[in-house]
Coordinates of C-alpha atoms and ligand atoms in Angstrom, one line a residue:
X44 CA 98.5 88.7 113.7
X45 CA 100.4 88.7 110.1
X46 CA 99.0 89.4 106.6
X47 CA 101.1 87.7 103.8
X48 CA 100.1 89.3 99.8
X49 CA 100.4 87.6 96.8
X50 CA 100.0 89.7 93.9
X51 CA 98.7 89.6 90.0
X52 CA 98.7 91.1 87.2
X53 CA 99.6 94.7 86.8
X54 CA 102.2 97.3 88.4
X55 CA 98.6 98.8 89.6
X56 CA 98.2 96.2 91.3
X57 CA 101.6 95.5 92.6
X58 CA 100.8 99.6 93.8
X59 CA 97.4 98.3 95.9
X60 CA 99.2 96.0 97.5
X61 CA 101.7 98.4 98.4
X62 CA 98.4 100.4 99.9
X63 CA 97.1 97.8 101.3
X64 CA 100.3 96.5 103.3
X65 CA 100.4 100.1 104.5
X66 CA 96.5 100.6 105.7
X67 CA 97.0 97.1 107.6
X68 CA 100.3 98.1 109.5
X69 CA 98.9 101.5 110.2
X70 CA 96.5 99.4 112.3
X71 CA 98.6 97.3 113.8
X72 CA 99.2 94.4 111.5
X73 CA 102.8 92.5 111.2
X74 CA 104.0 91.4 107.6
X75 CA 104.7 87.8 107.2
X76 CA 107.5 86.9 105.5
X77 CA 106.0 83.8 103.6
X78 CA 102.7 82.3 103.1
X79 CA 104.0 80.0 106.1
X80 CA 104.2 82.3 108.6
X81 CA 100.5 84.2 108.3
X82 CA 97.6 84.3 109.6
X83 CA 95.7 85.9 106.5
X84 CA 96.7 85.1 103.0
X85 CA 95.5 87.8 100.8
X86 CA 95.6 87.0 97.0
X87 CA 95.5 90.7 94.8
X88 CA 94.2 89.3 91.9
X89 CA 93.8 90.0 87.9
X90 CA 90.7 89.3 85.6
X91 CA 92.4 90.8 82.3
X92 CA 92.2 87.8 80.2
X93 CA 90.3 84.5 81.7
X94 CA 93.7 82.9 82.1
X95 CA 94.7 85.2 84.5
X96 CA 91.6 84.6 86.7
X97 CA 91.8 81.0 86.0
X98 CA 95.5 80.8 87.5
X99 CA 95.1 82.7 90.8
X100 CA 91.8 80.5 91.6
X101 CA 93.3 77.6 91.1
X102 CA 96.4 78.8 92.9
X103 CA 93.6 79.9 95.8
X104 CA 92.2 76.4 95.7
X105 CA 95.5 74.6 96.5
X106 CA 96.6 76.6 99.2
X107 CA 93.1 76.4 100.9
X108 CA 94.9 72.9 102.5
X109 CA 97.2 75.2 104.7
X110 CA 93.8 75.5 106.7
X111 CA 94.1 71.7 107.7
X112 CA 97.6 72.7 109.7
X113 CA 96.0 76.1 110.7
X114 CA 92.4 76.2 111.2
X115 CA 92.4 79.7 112.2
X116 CA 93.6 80.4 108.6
X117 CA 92.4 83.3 106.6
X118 CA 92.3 83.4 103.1
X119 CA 91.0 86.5 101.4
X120 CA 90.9 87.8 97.5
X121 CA 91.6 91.6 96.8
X122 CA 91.7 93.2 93.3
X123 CA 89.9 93.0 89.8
X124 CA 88.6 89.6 90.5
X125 CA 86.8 90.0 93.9
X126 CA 85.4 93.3 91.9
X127 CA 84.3 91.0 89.1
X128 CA 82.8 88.4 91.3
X129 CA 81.8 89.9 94.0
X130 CA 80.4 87.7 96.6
X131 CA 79.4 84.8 94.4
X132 CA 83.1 84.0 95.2
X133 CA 82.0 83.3 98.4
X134 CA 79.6 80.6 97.6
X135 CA 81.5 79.1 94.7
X136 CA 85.1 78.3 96.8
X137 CA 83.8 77.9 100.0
X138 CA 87.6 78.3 101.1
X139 CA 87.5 82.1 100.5
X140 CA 86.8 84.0 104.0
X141 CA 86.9 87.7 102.1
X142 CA 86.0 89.3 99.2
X143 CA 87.3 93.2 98.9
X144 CA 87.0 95.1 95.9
X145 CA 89.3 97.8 94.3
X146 CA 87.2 100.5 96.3
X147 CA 87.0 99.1 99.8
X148 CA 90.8 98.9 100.9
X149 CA 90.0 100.9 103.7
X150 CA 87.8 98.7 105.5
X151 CA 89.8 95.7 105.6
X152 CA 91.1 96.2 109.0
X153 CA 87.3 96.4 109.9
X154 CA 86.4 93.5 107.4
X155 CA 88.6 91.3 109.1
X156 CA 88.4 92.1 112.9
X157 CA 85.1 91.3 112.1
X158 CA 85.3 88.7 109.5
X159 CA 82.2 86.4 110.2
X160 CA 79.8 89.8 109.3
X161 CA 81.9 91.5 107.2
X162 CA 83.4 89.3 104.4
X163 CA 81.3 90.1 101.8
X164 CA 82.0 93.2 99.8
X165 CA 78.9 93.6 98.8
X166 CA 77.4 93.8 102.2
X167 CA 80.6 96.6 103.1
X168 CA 80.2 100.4 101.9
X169 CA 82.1 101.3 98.9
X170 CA 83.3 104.3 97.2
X171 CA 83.4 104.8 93.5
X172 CA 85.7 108.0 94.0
X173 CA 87.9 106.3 96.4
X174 CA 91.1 108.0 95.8
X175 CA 92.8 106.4 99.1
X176 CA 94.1 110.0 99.9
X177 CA 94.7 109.3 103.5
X178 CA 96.8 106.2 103.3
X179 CA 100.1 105.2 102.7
X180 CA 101.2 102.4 100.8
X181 CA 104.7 100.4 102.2
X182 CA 107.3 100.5 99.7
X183 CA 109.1 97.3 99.8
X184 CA 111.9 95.0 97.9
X185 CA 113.2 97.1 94.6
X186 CA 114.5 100.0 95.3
X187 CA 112.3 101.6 92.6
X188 CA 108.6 103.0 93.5
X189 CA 105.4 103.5 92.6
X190 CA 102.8 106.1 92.9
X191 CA 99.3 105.9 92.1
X192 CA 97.6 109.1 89.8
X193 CA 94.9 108.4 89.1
X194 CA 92.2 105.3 89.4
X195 CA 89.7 103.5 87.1
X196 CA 89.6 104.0 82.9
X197 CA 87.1 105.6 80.9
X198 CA 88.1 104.6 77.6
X199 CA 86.0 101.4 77.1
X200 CA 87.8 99.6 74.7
X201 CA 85.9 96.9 73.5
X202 CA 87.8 94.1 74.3
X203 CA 88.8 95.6 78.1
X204 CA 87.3 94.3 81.5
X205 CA 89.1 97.2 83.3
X206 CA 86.3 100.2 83.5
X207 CA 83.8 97.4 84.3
X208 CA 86.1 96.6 87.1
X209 CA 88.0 99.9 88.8
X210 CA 85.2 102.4 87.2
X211 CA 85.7 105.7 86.2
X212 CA 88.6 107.7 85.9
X213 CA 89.7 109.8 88.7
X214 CA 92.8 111.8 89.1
X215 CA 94.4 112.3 92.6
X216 CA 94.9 116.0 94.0
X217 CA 98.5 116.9 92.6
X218 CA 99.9 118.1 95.9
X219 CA 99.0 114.6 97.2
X220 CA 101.1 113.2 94.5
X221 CA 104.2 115.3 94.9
X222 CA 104.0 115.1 98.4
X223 CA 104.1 111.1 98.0
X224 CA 106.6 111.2 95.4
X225 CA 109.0 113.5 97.8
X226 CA 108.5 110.9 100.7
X227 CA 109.3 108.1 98.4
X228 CA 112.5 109.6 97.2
X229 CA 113.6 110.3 101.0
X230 CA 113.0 106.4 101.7
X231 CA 115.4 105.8 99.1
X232 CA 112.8 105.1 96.0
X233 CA 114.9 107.4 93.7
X234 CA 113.2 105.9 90.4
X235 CA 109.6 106.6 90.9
X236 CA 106.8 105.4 87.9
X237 CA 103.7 107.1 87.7
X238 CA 100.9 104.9 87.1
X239 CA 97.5 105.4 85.8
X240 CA 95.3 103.0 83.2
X241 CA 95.9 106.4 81.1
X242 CA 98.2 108.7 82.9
X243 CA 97.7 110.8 79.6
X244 CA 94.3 112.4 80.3
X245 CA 95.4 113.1 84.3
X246 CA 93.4 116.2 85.3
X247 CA 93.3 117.6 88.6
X248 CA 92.2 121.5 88.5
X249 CA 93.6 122.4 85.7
X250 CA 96.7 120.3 86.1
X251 CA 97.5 118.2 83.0
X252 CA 99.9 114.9 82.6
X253 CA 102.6 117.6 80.9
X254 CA 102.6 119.9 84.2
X255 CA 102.5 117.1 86.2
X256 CA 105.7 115.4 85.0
X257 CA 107.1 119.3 84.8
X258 CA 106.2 119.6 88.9
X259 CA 107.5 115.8 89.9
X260 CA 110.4 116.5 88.1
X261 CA 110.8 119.6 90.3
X262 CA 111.1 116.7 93.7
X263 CA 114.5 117.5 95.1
X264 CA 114.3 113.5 96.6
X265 CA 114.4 111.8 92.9
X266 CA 116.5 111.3 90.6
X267 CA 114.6 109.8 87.4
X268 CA 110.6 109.6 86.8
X269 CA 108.6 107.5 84.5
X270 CA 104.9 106.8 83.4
X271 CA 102.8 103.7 82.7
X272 CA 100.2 103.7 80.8
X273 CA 100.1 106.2 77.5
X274 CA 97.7 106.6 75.3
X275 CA 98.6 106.9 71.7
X276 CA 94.9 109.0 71.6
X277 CA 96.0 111.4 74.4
X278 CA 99.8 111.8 73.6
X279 CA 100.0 115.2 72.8
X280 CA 103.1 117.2 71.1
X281 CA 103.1 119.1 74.5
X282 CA 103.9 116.0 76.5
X283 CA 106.5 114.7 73.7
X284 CA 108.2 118.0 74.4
X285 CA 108.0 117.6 78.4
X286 CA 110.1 114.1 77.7
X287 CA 112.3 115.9 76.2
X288 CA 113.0 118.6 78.1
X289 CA 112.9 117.2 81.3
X290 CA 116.2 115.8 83.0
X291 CA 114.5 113.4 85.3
X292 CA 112.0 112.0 82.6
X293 CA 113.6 108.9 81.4
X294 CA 114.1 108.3 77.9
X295 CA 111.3 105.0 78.0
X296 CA 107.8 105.3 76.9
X297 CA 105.2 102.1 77.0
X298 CA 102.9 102.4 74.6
X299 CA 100.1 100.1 73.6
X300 CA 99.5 99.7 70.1
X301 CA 97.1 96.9 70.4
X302 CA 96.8 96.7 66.4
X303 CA 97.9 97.8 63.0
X304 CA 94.9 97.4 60.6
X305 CA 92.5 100.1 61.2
X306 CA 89.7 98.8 61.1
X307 CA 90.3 96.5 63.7
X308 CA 91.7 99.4 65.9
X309 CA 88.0 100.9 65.1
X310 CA 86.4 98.1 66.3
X311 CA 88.4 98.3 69.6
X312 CA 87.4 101.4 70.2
X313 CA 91.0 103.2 70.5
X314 CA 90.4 106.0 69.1
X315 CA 93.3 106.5 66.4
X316 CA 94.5 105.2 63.2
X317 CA 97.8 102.9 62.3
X318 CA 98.8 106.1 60.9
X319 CA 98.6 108.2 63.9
X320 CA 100.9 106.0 66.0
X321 CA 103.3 105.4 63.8
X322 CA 103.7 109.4 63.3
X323 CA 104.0 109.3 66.9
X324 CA 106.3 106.9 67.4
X325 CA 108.6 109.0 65.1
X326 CA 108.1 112.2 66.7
X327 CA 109.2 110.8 70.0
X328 CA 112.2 108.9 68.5
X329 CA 112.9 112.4 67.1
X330 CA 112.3 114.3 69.9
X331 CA 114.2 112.3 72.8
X332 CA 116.8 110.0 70.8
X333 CA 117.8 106.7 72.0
X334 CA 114.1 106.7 73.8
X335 CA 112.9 102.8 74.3
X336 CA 109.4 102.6 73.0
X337 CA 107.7 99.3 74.3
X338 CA 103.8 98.3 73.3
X339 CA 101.2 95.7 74.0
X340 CA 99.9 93.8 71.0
X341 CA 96.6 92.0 70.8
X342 CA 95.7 89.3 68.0
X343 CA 92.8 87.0 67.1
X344 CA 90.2 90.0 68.2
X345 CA 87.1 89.1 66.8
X346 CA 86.4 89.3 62.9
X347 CA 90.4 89.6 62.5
X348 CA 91.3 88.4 58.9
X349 CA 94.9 86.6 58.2
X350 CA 95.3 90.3 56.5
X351 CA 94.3 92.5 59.4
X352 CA 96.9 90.2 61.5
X353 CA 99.7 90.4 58.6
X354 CA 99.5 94.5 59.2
X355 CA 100.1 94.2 62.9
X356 CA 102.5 92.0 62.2
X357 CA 104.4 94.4 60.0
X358 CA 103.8 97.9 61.8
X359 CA 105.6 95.6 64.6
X360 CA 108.9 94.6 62.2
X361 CA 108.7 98.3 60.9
X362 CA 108.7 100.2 64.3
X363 CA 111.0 97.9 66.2
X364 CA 109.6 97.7 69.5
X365 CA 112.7 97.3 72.4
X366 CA 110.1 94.9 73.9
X367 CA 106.3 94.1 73.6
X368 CA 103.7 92.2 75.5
X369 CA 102.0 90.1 72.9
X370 CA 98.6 88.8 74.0
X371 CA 95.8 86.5 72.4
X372 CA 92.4 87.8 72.1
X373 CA 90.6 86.8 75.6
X374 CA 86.4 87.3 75.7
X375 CA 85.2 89.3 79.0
X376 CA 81.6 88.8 79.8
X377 CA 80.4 92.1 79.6
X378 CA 82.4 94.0 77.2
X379 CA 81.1 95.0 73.5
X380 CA 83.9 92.8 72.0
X381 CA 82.6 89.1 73.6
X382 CA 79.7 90.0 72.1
X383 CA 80.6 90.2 68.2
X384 CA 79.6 87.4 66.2
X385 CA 82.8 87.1 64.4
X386 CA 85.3 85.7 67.2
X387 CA 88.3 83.8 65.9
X388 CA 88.4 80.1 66.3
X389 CA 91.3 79.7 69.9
X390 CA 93.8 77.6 67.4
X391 CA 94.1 80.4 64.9
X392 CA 94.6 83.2 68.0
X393 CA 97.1 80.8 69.6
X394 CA 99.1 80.4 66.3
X395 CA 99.4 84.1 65.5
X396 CA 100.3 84.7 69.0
X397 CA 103.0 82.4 68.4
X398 CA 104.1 84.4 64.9
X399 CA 104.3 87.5 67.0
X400 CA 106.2 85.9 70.2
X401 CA 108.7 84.8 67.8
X402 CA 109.1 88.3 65.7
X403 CA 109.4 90.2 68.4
X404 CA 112.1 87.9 70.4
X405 CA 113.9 88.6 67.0
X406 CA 113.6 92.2 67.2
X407 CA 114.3 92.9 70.6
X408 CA 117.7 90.4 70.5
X409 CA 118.8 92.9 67.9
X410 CA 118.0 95.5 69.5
X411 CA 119.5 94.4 72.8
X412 CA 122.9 93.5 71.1
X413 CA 122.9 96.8 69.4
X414 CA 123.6 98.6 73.1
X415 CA 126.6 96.8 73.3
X416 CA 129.7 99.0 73.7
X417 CA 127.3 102.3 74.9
X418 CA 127.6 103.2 78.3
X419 CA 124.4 103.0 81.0
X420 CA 123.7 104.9 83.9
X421 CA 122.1 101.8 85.9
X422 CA 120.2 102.6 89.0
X423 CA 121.0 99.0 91.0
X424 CA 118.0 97.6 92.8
X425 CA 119.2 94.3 94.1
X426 CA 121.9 91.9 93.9
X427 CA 121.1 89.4 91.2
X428 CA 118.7 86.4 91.3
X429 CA 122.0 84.0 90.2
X430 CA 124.3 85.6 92.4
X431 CA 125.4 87.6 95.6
X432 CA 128.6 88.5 93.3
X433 CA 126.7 90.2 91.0
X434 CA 124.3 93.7 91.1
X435 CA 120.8 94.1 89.1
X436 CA 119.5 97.0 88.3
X437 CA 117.8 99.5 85.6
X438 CA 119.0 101.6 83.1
X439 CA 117.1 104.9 82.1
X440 CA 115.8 102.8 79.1
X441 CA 114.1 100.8 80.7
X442 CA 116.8 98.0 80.2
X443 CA 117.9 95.3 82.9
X444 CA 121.6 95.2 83.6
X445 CA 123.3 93.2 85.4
X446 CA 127.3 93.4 86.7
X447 CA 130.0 92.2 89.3
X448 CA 129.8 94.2 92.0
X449 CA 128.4 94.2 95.9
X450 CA 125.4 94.8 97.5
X451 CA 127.0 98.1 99.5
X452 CA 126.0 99.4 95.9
X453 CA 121.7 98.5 96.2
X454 CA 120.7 102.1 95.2
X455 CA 123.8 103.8 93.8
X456 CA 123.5 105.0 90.2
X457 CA 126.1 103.1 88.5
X458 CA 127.8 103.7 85.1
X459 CA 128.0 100.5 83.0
X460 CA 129.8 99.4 80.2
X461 CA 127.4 97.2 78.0
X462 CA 129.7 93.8 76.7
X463 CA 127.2 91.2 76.4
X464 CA 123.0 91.0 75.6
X465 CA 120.7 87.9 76.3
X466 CA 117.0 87.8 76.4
X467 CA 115.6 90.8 77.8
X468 CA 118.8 90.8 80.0
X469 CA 122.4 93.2 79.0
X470 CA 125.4 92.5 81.1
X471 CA 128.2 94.7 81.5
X472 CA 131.0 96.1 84.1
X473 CA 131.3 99.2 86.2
X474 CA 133.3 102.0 84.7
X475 CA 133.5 103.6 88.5
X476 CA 134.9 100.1 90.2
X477 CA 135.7 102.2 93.5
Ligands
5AD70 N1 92.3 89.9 75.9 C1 93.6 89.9 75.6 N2 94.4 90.9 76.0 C2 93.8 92.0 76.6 N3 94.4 93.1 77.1 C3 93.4 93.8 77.7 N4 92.2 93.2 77.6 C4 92.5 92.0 76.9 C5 91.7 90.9 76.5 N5 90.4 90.9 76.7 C6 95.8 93.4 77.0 C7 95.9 94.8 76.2 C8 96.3 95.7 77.4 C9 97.1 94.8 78.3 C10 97.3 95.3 79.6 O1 96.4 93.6 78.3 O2 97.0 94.6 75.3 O3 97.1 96.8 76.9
SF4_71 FE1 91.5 98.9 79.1 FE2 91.6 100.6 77.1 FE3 91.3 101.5 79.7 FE4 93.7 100.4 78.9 S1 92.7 102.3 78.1 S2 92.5 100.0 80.8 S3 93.0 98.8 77.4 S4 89.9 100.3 78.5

């Protein structure tokens, strides 16, 4: 029998699949190559703005006909919206044979060898703590890898669905970690990210985020490490230092500002001023120069005047982001934000979405065509999506590159010339052209 995953949303996400590829061919499972070939579909899905779920039902409902070919056909929804749902979803697409929440990856072997009893998550025992310690996710594709911290998010923004979803923070024992980070590096995942909703506050007896990085980068296996998500609240001066100290550290830090008016960033419950991030923007671009500072931006959050936006707006043109995510306002049932009186009418959020799309595909063109002329160390991952002639890879900025060369190369470091930038793409040519 073969399990086929799609995945949503996040590189957490992208992570539990990973886990859950590896619990299911621990047990005996094959992978199928494509949707075509499998007997369970499994859909790891995202509920962080309503489009988000609305696009992977819908995508759920249409390939519910593959069970007219193949009645035996399994179809089964992982992630933040089977945790959001629960077994309602059960009921309300009749086509869905599973629901399994962030928690329960473990019994999905069970759940499924015993599907007609089992499919419901809320009728399966789950684990708030569940830390997955004794499972392995299968690294696949990209030669670069992810390892899991910590779970869940206890900063309850007010806009954010996520600790209603994955629960409370936990941090994973840090001898698990570098343990998975050495095997990851001996499978060839030399560029390993460390993810966390807030890999900041990671805490496992008396191990902080600054030690952490200061034991990873310790991993003979590995060459570079990096960390998704920061918070500007928990960045401290002592992890600004690790960055920059630390060889394998790459010079990239993402970085959510969400807002720039402060009252705004009051109501969302982030815990710092306009004033704090920019300071820490430019102690980092102090501290490690060159560093790629990337951020997710929010507009239209409820009560948000033209004023309020105008200020996000212009903390954006006066940091410079290399690139941003740039996201309207979305309600979550259940969070303190869908519940303000004040929400912003869906035309104005859509048009300052649009005003911020635009200024930062400004800024990060400029900033992309600056890097031509320097030199990149690019660590290749694939050949590229246009051609077998060509090599695709990352530089330590977090910076696509793409250049001739052949796929004996997949995971060599590379040194590239930058001659030419388009989009969130720089091209360039090998300096080494052995
Ligand atoms: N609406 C719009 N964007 C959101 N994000 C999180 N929750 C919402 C929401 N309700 C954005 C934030 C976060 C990113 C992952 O998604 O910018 O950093
Ligand atoms: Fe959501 Fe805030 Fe936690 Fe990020 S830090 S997952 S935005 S609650």
């Amino acid at each position: 029998m073969k399990f086929y995953i799609e995945t949503y949303g996040c590189q957490m996400n992208v992570a539990d699949s990973e886990l859950v590829a590896g619990i299911l061919v621990r047990e005996g499972w094959g992978q199928a190559r494509s949707m075509d070939e499998a007997d369970v579909i499994l859909f790891n899905t995202c509920t962080v703005r309503q489009h988000a779920e609305d696009r992977v039902l819908g995508r759920i409902t249409s390939e519910a006909r593959r069970k007219h070919a193949k009645p035996h056909l399994k179809i089964g929804i992982l992630g933040c919206v089977a945790q959001r749902l629960g077994n309602s979803l059960l009921t309300d697409y009749p086509m869905i044979d599973l629901v399994v929440g962030t928690d329960q990856y473990l019994q999905l072997p069970r759940m499924l060898s015993m599907l007609d009893n089992w499919g419901a998550r809320d009728s399966v025992e789950t684990n708030p703590k569940q830390l997955y310690f004794d499972a392995h996710p299968l690294r696949q594709g990209r030669h670069s890898g992810f390892v899991t911290i910590m779970r869940g998010c206890d900063n309850y923004c007010s806009y954010c669905i996520v600790p209603h979803v994955r629960g409370h923070e936990r941090s994973r024992i840090t001898e698990d970690i570098l343990m998975e980070v050495h095997h990851a590096g001996k499978g060839g995942f030399k560029d390993i990210t460390l993810l966390g909703q807030n890999v900041n506050s990671y805490s496992y007896d008396g191990v902080g985020f600054p030690e952490l990085l200061v034991r990873v980068n310790k991993v003979p296996t590995i060459r570079r490490v990096r960390f998704i998500t920061s918070h500007p609240k928990d960045l401290s001066d002592v992890l600004i230092g690790a960055m920059a100290e630390l060889d394998k550290v790459c010079e990239h830090i993402h970085l959510p500002m969400q807002a720039g008016d402060d009252t705004i960033l009051q109501r969302m419950n982030r815990g710092y001023t306009s004033g704090h991030y920019l300071g820490l923007v430019e102690k980092l671009r102090a501290a490690a120069p060159g560093i790629a500072v990337t951020s997710d931006i929010m507009c239209g959050f409820p009560g948000e005047t033209e004023e309020q936006f105008q200020r996000t707006f212009d903390l954006m043109e006066q940091i410079r982001f290399d690139y941003a995510y740039t996201f309207k306002y979305s309600p979550r049932e259940g969070t303190a934000a869908a519940d303000m009186s004040d929400q912003v009418p869906e035309e104005v959020r859509l048009e300052r979405l649009n005003r911020l799309i635009d200024l930062q595909s400004r800024i990060t063109t400029e900033v992309y065509r600056e890097q031509i002329g320097t030199v990149k160390e690019v660590f290749v991952e694939q050949t590229s999506k246009k051609s077998d002639e060509e090599l695709s890879g990352r530089s330590r900025d977090s910076k696509i590159v793409v250049f001739p060369g052949h796929a004996g190369r997949i995971s060599d470091f590379v040194k590239v010339r930058i001659t030419e930038a388009s989009g969130w793409t720089l091209r360039g040519e090998a300096l080494d052209n052995e």
